mmCIF file of N, CA and C in Angstrom:
data_model
loop_
_atom_site.group_PDB
_atom_site.id
_atom_site.type_symbol
_atom_site.label_atom_id
_atom_site.label_comp_id
_atom_site.label_asym_id
_atom_site.label_seq_id
_atom_site.Cartn_x
_atom_site.Cartn_y
_atom_site.Cartn_z
ATOM 1 N N MET A 430 21.238 84.395 -57.113
ATOM 2 C CA MET A 430 22.501 83.796 -57.455
ATOM 3 C C MET A 430 22.796 84.064 -58.926
ATOM 4 N N GLN A 431 24.025 84.403 -59.237
ATOM 5 C CA GLN A 431 24.438 84.658 -60.608
ATOM 6 C C GLN A 431 25.515 83.655 -60.977
ATOM 7 N N ILE A 432 25.356 83.053 -62.165
ATOM 8 C CA ILE A 432 26.332 82.074 -62.645
ATOM 9 C C ILE A 432 27.054 82.677 -63.836
ATOM 10 N N GLN A 433 28.356 82.647 -63.801
ATOM 11 C CA GLN A 433 29.150 83.137 -64.921
ATOM 12 C C GLN A 433 29.864 81.967 -65.574
ATOM 13 N N VAL A 434 29.847 81.962 -66.884
ATOM 14 C CA VAL A 434 30.496 80.906 -67.644
ATOM 15 C C VAL A 434 31.627 81.527 -68.438
ATOM 16 N N ASP A 435 32.760 80.867 -68.424
ATOM 17 C CA ASP A 435 33.909 81.336 -69.178
ATOM 18 C C ASP A 435 33.575 81.324 -70.663
ATOM 19 N N PRO A 436 33.619 82.501 -71.347
ATOM 20 C CA PRO A 436 33.267 82.540 -72.771
ATOM 21 C C PRO A 436 34.181 81.684 -73.634
ATOM 22 N N GLU A 437 35.399 81.429 -73.194
ATOM 23 C CA GLU A 437 36.309 80.573 -73.959
ATOM 24 C C GLU A 437 35.791 79.137 -74.037
ATOM 25 N N LEU A 438 34.989 78.744 -73.057
ATOM 26 C CA LEU A 438 34.458 77.383 -73.032
ATOM 27 C C LEU A 438 33.202 77.234 -73.879
ATOM 28 N N THR A 439 32.496 78.330 -74.120
ATOM 29 C CA THR A 439 31.216 78.238 -74.824
ATOM 30 C C THR A 439 31.210 78.892 -76.197
ATOM 31 N N ALA A 440 32.187 79.746 -76.489
ATOM 32 C CA ALA A 440 32.201 80.439 -77.775
ATOM 33 C C ALA A 440 32.514 79.453 -78.894
ATOM 34 N N PRO A 441 31.738 79.487 -79.986
ATOM 35 C CA PRO A 441 32.027 78.590 -81.106
ATOM 36 C C PRO A 441 33.342 78.969 -81.767
ATOM 37 N N GLN A 442 34.006 78.006 -82.302
ATOM 38 C CA GLN A 442 35.265 78.239 -83.000
ATOM 39 C C GLN A 442 34.983 78.568 -84.462
ATOM 40 N N ALA A 443 35.838 79.353 -85.074
ATOM 41 C CA ALA A 443 35.626 79.791 -86.452
ATOM 42 C C ALA A 443 35.533 78.621 -87.421
ATOM 43 N N GLY A 444 36.171 77.489 -87.130
ATOM 44 C CA GLY A 444 36.134 76.337 -88.016
ATOM 45 C C GLY A 444 34.928 75.439 -87.818
ATOM 46 N N ASP A 445 34.120 75.716 -86.813
ATOM 47 C CA ASP A 445 32.950 74.898 -86.530
ATOM 48 C C ASP A 445 31.939 75.016 -87.666
ATOM 49 N N ARG A 446 31.410 73.898 -88.129
ATOM 50 C CA ARG A 446 30.479 73.901 -89.266
ATOM 51 C C ARG A 446 29.208 74.684 -88.974
ATOM 52 N N ASN A 447 28.631 74.505 -87.798
ATOM 53 C CA ASN A 447 27.416 75.253 -87.458
ATOM 54 C C ASN A 447 27.695 76.748 -87.422
ATOM 55 N N TYR A 448 28.869 77.115 -86.922
ATOM 56 C CA TYR A 448 29.230 78.527 -86.827
ATOM 57 C C TYR A 448 29.340 79.155 -88.220
ATOM 58 N N GLY A 449 29.977 78.454 -89.143
ATOM 59 C CA GLY A 449 30.125 78.977 -90.502
ATOM 60 C C GLY A 449 28.786 79.184 -91.185
ATOM 61 N N LEU A 450 27.906 78.209 -91.077
ATOM 62 C CA LEU A 450 26.574 78.333 -91.664
ATOM 63 C C LEU A 450 25.792 79.440 -90.962
ATOM 64 N N GLY A 451 25.925 79.522 -89.666
ATOM 65 C CA GLY A 451 25.232 80.562 -88.903
ATOM 66 C C GLY A 451 25.643 81.958 -89.325
ATOM 67 N N ARG A 452 26.930 82.142 -89.588
ATOM 68 C CA ARG A 452 27.401 83.460 -90.046
ATOM 69 C C ARG A 452 26.798 83.820 -91.393
ATOM 70 N N VAL A 453 26.698 82.841 -92.282
ATOM 71 C CA VAL A 453 26.077 83.086 -93.588
ATOM 72 C C VAL A 453 24.608 83.453 -93.396
ATOM 73 N N MET A 454 23.917 82.713 -92.531
ATOM 74 C CA MET A 454 22.510 83.012 -92.265
ATOM 75 C C MET A 454 22.347 84.427 -91.718
ATOM 76 N N ARG A 455 23.197 84.796 -90.773
ATOM 77 C CA ARG A 455 23.125 86.132 -90.192
ATOM 78 C C ARG A 455 23.337 87.205 -91.251
ATOM 79 N N ASP A 456 24.366 87.021 -92.081
ATOM 80 C CA ASP A 456 24.660 88.013 -93.110
ATOM 81 C C ASP A 456 23.503 88.143 -94.105
ATOM 82 N N LEU A 457 22.900 87.012 -94.492
ATOM 83 C CA LEU A 457 21.765 87.054 -95.409
ATOM 84 C C LEU A 457 20.563 87.748 -94.767
ATOM 85 N N ARG A 458 20.288 87.408 -93.518
ATOM 86 C CA ARG A 458 19.150 88.008 -92.812
ATOM 87 C C ARG A 458 19.328 89.517 -92.692
ATOM 88 N N LYS A 459 20.509 89.929 -92.247
ATOM 89 C CA LYS A 459 20.771 91.359 -92.093
ATOM 90 C C LYS A 459 20.718 92.068 -93.444
ATOM 91 N N GLY A 460 21.278 91.453 -94.473
ATOM 92 C CA GLY A 460 21.267 92.038 -95.814
ATOM 93 C C GLY A 460 19.860 92.240 -96.347
ATOM 94 N N ALA A 461 18.949 91.348 -95.935
ATOM 95 C CA ALA A 461 17.557 91.459 -96.368
ATOM 96 C C ALA A 461 16.766 92.418 -95.479
ATOM 97 N N GLY A 462 17.379 92.876 -94.397
ATOM 98 C CA GLY A 462 16.683 93.773 -93.479
ATOM 99 C C GLY A 462 15.634 93.074 -92.636
ATOM 100 N N ALA A 463 15.779 91.763 -92.468
ATOM 101 C CA ALA A 463 14.815 90.977 -91.687
ATOM 102 C C ALA A 463 15.263 90.873 -90.230
ATOM 103 N N THR A 464 14.295 90.812 -89.343
ATOM 104 C CA THR A 464 14.594 90.655 -87.918
ATOM 105 C C THR A 464 14.624 89.166 -87.558
ATOM 106 N N HIS A 465 15.186 88.877 -86.385
ATOM 107 C CA HIS A 465 15.161 87.498 -85.886
ATOM 108 C C HIS A 465 13.720 87.014 -85.774
ATOM 109 N N ALA A 466 12.843 87.870 -85.275
ATOM 110 C CA ALA A 466 11.438 87.490 -85.067
ATOM 111 C C ALA A 466 10.754 87.154 -86.396
ATOM 112 N N GLU A 467 11.009 87.925 -87.438
ATOM 113 C CA GLU A 467 10.393 87.667 -88.743
ATOM 114 C C GLU A 467 10.856 86.331 -89.313
ATOM 115 N N VAL A 468 12.159 86.100 -89.237
ATOM 116 C CA VAL A 468 12.715 84.849 -89.757
ATOM 117 C C VAL A 468 12.211 83.671 -88.934
ATOM 118 N N ALA A 469 12.174 83.830 -87.629
ATOM 119 C CA ALA A 469 11.700 82.760 -86.748
ATOM 120 C C ALA A 469 10.258 82.387 -87.070
ATOM 121 N N ALA A 470 9.410 83.373 -87.296
ATOM 122 C CA ALA A 470 8.003 83.104 -87.623
ATOM 123 C C ALA A 470 7.897 82.324 -88.936
ATOM 124 N N ALA A 471 8.703 82.692 -89.921
ATOM 125 C CA ALA A 471 8.682 81.998 -91.213
ATOM 126 C C ALA A 471 9.172 80.559 -91.088
ATOM 127 N N MET A 472 10.046 80.309 -90.111
ATOM 128 C CA MET A 472 10.606 78.972 -89.911
ATOM 129 C C MET A 472 9.834 78.178 -88.862
ATOM 130 N N ASP A 473 8.791 78.783 -88.300
ATOM 131 C CA ASP A 473 8.000 78.158 -87.233
ATOM 132 C C ASP A 473 8.892 77.775 -86.047
ATOM 133 N N LEU A 474 9.739 78.729 -85.659
ATOM 134 C CA LEU A 474 10.656 78.550 -84.542
ATOM 135 C C LEU A 474 10.561 79.757 -83.620
ATOM 136 N N GLY A 475 11.157 79.656 -82.458
ATOM 137 C CA GLY A 475 11.273 80.796 -81.571
ATOM 138 C C GLY A 475 12.442 81.672 -81.995
ATOM 139 N N ARG A 476 12.368 82.946 -81.651
ATOM 140 C CA ARG A 476 13.432 83.892 -81.984
ATOM 141 C C ARG A 476 14.777 83.430 -81.435
ATOM 142 N N THR A 477 14.770 82.863 -80.238
ATOM 143 C CA THR A 477 16.007 82.396 -79.624
ATOM 144 C C THR A 477 16.671 81.298 -80.444
ATOM 145 N N SER A 478 15.879 80.423 -81.054
ATOM 146 C CA SER A 478 16.455 79.363 -81.895
ATOM 147 C C SER A 478 17.208 79.946 -83.079
ATOM 148 N N VAL A 479 16.626 80.960 -83.709
ATOM 149 C CA VAL A 479 17.306 81.593 -84.844
ATOM 150 C C VAL A 479 18.598 82.258 -84.375
ATOM 151 N N CYS A 480 18.548 82.937 -83.254
ATOM 152 C CA CYS A 480 19.762 83.554 -82.693
ATOM 153 C C CYS A 480 20.828 82.494 -82.442
ATOM 154 N N ASN A 481 20.427 81.378 -81.855
ATOM 155 C CA ASN A 481 21.368 80.299 -81.557
ATOM 156 C C ASN A 481 21.951 79.691 -82.828
ATOM 157 N N MET A 482 21.136 79.553 -83.874
ATOM 158 C CA MET A 482 21.639 79.029 -85.151
ATOM 159 C C MET A 482 22.679 79.970 -85.724
ATOM 160 N N GLU A 483 22.407 81.268 -85.666
ATOM 161 C CA GLU A 483 23.360 82.243 -86.194
ATOM 162 C C GLU A 483 24.664 82.242 -85.403
ATOM 163 N N ARG A 484 24.602 81.926 -84.129
ATOM 164 C CA ARG A 484 25.800 81.882 -83.289
ATOM 165 C C ARG A 484 26.515 80.541 -83.380
ATOM 166 N N GLY A 485 25.902 79.563 -84.050
ATOM 167 C CA GLY A 485 26.522 78.261 -84.222
ATOM 168 C C GLY A 485 26.353 77.315 -83.056
ATOM 169 N N VAL A 486 25.468 77.647 -82.119
ATOM 170 C CA VAL A 486 25.278 76.772 -80.959
ATOM 171 C C VAL A 486 24.073 75.849 -81.122
ATOM 172 N N GLN A 487 23.320 76.025 -82.196
ATOM 173 C CA GLN A 487 22.187 75.138 -82.478
ATOM 174 C C GLN A 487 22.251 74.767 -83.950
ATOM 175 N N ALA A 488 22.154 73.481 -84.232
ATOM 176 C CA ALA A 488 22.180 73.006 -85.617
ATOM 177 C C ALA A 488 20.843 73.311 -86.293
ATOM 178 N N ILE A 489 20.858 73.339 -87.614
ATOM 179 C CA ILE A 489 19.648 73.580 -88.388
ATOM 180 C C ILE A 489 19.393 72.377 -89.273
ATOM 181 N N THR A 490 18.124 71.993 -89.407
ATOM 182 C CA THR A 490 17.776 70.896 -90.308
ATOM 183 C C THR A 490 17.718 71.426 -91.735
ATOM 184 N N VAL A 491 17.781 70.538 -92.689
ATOM 185 C CA VAL A 491 17.699 70.939 -94.091
ATOM 186 C C VAL A 491 16.346 71.595 -94.358
ATOM 187 N N GLU A 492 15.284 71.058 -93.806
ATOM 188 C CA GLU A 492 13.950 71.633 -94.006
ATOM 189 C C GLU A 492 13.892 73.075 -93.488
ATOM 190 N N LYS A 493 14.438 73.323 -92.307
ATOM 191 C CA LYS A 493 14.441 74.678 -91.746
ATOM 192 C C LYS A 493 15.334 75.599 -92.578
ATOM 193 N N LEU A 494 16.413 75.068 -93.120
ATOM 194 C CA LEU A 494 17.283 75.859 -93.982
ATOM 195 C C LEU A 494 16.518 76.326 -95.220
ATOM 196 N N TYR A 495 15.727 75.427 -95.806
ATOM 197 C CA TYR A 495 14.920 75.804 -96.965
ATOM 198 C C TYR A 495 13.855 76.840 -96.589
ATOM 199 N N GLN A 496 13.247 76.715 -95.409
ATOM 200 C CA GLN A 496 12.271 77.707 -94.970
ATOM 201 C C GLN A 496 12.925 79.075 -94.810
ATOM 202 N N PHE A 497 14.115 79.079 -94.233
ATOM 203 C CA PHE A 497 14.889 80.313 -94.085
ATOM 204 C C PHE A 497 15.139 80.934 -95.462
ATOM 205 N N ALA A 498 15.623 80.127 -96.396
ATOM 206 C CA ALA A 498 15.945 80.609 -97.740
ATOM 207 C C ALA A 498 14.705 81.120 -98.465
ATOM 208 N N ASP A 499 13.603 80.396 -98.340
ATOM 209 C CA ASP A 499 12.360 80.825 -98.981
ATOM 210 C C ASP A 499 11.926 82.193 -98.461
ATOM 211 N N HIS A 500 12.028 82.385 -97.158
ATOM 212 C CA HIS A 500 11.620 83.671 -96.566
ATOM 213 C C HIS A 500 12.467 84.821 -97.095
ATOM 214 N N LEU A 501 13.755 84.569 -97.297
ATOM 215 C CA LEU A 501 14.652 85.627 -97.769
ATOM 216 C C LEU A 501 14.789 85.646 -99.287
ATOM 217 N N ASP A 502 14.062 84.742 -99.956
ATOM 218 C CA ASP A 502 14.069 84.648 -101.412
ATOM 219 C C ASP A 502 15.475 84.413 -101.961
ATOM 220 N N VAL A 503 16.164 83.437 -101.361
ATOM 221 C CA VAL A 503 17.469 83.019 -101.849
ATOM 222 C C VAL A 503 17.423 81.525 -102.142
ATOM 223 N N GLU A 504 18.317 81.065 -102.989
ATOM 224 C CA GLU A 504 18.374 79.660 -103.374
ATOM 225 C C GLU A 504 19.360 78.910 -102.492
ATOM 226 N N VAL A 505 19.015 77.678 -102.166
ATOM 227 C CA VAL A 505 19.917 76.809 -101.403
ATOM 228 C C VAL A 505 20.638 75.897 -102.380
ATOM 229 N N THR A 506 21.938 75.828 -102.247
ATOM 230 C CA THR A 506 22.741 74.902 -103.029
ATOM 231 C C THR A 506 23.649 74.156 -102.067
ATOM 232 N N ILE A 507 23.584 72.827 -102.109
ATOM 233 C CA ILE A 507 24.421 71.993 -101.252
ATOM 234 C C ILE A 507 25.374 71.237 -102.169
ATOM 235 N N SER A 508 26.645 71.333 -101.903
ATOM 236 C CA SER A 508 27.641 70.727 -102.770
ATOM 237 C C SER A 508 28.488 69.718 -101.997
ATOM 238 N N PHE A 509 28.721 68.564 -102.588
ATOM 239 C CA PHE A 509 29.602 67.555 -102.013
ATOM 240 C C PHE A 509 30.796 67.401 -102.946
ATOM 241 N N LYS A 510 31.985 67.583 -102.400
ATOM 242 C CA LYS A 510 33.206 67.461 -103.190
ATOM 243 C C LYS A 510 34.238 66.692 -102.374
ATOM 244 N N PRO A 511 35.135 65.985 -103.046
ATOM 245 C CA PRO A 511 36.223 65.340 -102.307
ATOM 246 C C PRO A 511 37.040 66.401 -101.572
ATOM 247 N N LYS A 512 37.532 66.055 -100.384
ATOM 248 C CA LYS A 512 38.302 67.003 -99.596
ATOM 249 C C LYS A 512 39.628 67.347 -100.253
ATOM 250 N N LYS A 513 40.292 66.349 -100.826
ATOM 251 C CA LYS A 513 41.572 66.622 -101.484
ATOM 252 C C LYS A 513 41.807 65.604 -102.584
ATOM 253 N N ARG A 514 42.638 65.966 -103.499
ATOM 254 C CA ARG A 514 42.965 65.077 -104.622
ATOM 255 C C ARG A 514 43.594 63.791 -104.097
ATOM 256 N N GLY A 515 43.226 62.696 -104.737
ATOM 257 C CA GLY A 515 43.801 61.420 -104.372
ATOM 258 C C GLY A 515 43.153 60.789 -103.154
ATOM 259 N N ALA A 516 42.193 61.476 -102.539
ATOM 260 C CA ALA A 516 41.521 60.914 -101.370
ATOM 261 C C ALA A 516 40.576 59.812 -101.827
ATOM 262 N N LYS A 517 40.369 58.841 -100.970
ATOM 263 C CA LYS A 517 39.438 57.762 -101.270
ATOM 264 C C LYS A 517 38.054 58.373 -101.467
ATOM 265 N N LYS A 518 37.433 58.076 -102.583
ATOM 266 C CA LYS A 518 36.132 58.665 -102.908
ATOM 267 C C LYS A 518 35.005 57.746 -102.467
ATOM 268 N N ALA A 519 33.982 58.357 -101.876
ATOM 269 C CA ALA A 519 32.806 57.600 -101.471
ATOM 270 C C ALA A 519 31.986 57.204 -102.689
ATOM 271 N N MET A 520 32.114 57.980 -103.773
ATOM 272 C CA MET A 520 31.344 57.725 -104.983
ATOM 273 C C MET A 520 32.304 57.638 -106.161
ATOM 274 N N PRO A 521 32.842 56.460 -106.445
ATOM 275 C CA PRO A 521 33.811 56.331 -107.538
ATOM 276 C C PRO A 521 33.248 56.878 -108.848
ATOM 277 N N GLY A 522 34.048 57.659 -109.559
ATOM 278 C CA GLY A 522 33.638 58.208 -110.846
ATOM 279 C C GLY A 522 32.865 59.509 -110.736
ATOM 280 N N ILE A 523 32.438 59.877 -109.529
ATOM 281 C CA ILE A 523 31.709 61.130 -109.339
ATOM 282 C C ILE A 523 32.620 62.076 -108.583
ATOM 283 N N THR A 524 32.882 63.222 -109.178
ATOM 284 C CA THR A 524 33.791 64.164 -108.539
ATOM 285 C C THR A 524 33.067 65.321 -107.875
ATOM 286 N N ASP A 525 31.799 65.557 -108.237
ATOM 287 C CA ASP A 525 31.084 66.691 -107.667
ATOM 288 C C ASP A 525 29.586 66.420 -107.725
ATOM 289 N N VAL A 526 28.902 66.635 -106.632
ATOM 290 C CA VAL A 526 27.453 66.468 -106.573
ATOM 291 C C VAL A 526 26.875 67.755 -106.008
ATOM 292 N N VAL A 527 25.917 68.333 -106.696
ATOM 293 C CA VAL A 527 25.273 69.558 -106.212
ATOM 294 C C VAL A 527 23.773 69.330 -106.138
ATOM 295 N N LEU A 528 23.209 69.605 -104.969
ATOM 296 C CA LEU A 528 21.766 69.553 -104.786
ATOM 297 C C LEU A 528 21.288 70.990 -104.704
ATOM 298 N N SER A 529 20.303 71.323 -105.498
ATOM 299 C CA SER A 529 19.878 72.718 -105.542
ATOM 300 C C SER A 529 18.371 72.783 -105.723
ATOM 301 N N GLY A 530 17.779 73.882 -105.263
ATOM 302 C CA GLY A 530 16.368 74.111 -105.477
ATOM 303 C C GLY A 530 15.564 74.049 -104.199
ATOM 304 N N ALA A 531 14.260 74.049 -104.362
ATOM 305 C CA ALA A 531 13.343 74.079 -103.212
ATOM 306 C C ALA A 531 12.987 72.671 -102.778
ATOM 307 N N PRO A 532 12.590 72.497 -101.508
ATOM 308 C CA PRO A 532 12.185 71.174 -101.038
ATOM 309 C C PRO A 532 10.867 70.764 -101.685
ATOM 310 N N ARG A 533 10.619 69.491 -101.695
ATOM 311 C CA ARG A 533 9.345 68.979 -102.238
ATOM 312 C C ARG A 533 8.238 69.276 -101.249
ATOM 313 N N ALA A 534 7.091 69.600 -101.775
ATOM 314 C CA ALA A 534 5.949 69.949 -100.910
ATOM 315 C C ALA A 534 5.373 68.749 -100.216
#
């Protein structure tokens, strides 16, 4: 028996957060000349998980993101900014927060 799924129902949308991060991961991996298997081994994951993350169908934890970055020798920077001017701020007086660097051992 063969099951076919409509790709319109399963394809990630360009605005999806996982999809956007996955595209960046894919571009970095390809730019470094690394295979899915190499990256997966460094992240202690299966190759399929890395493929799914790049396609935006599987979320990635911050710890796994740092493992990915360490393997490719790139820095992780996470930035929090208000969405638009005049929006209610979660952190009064703080307009920009950036977390950067490697995870704690």
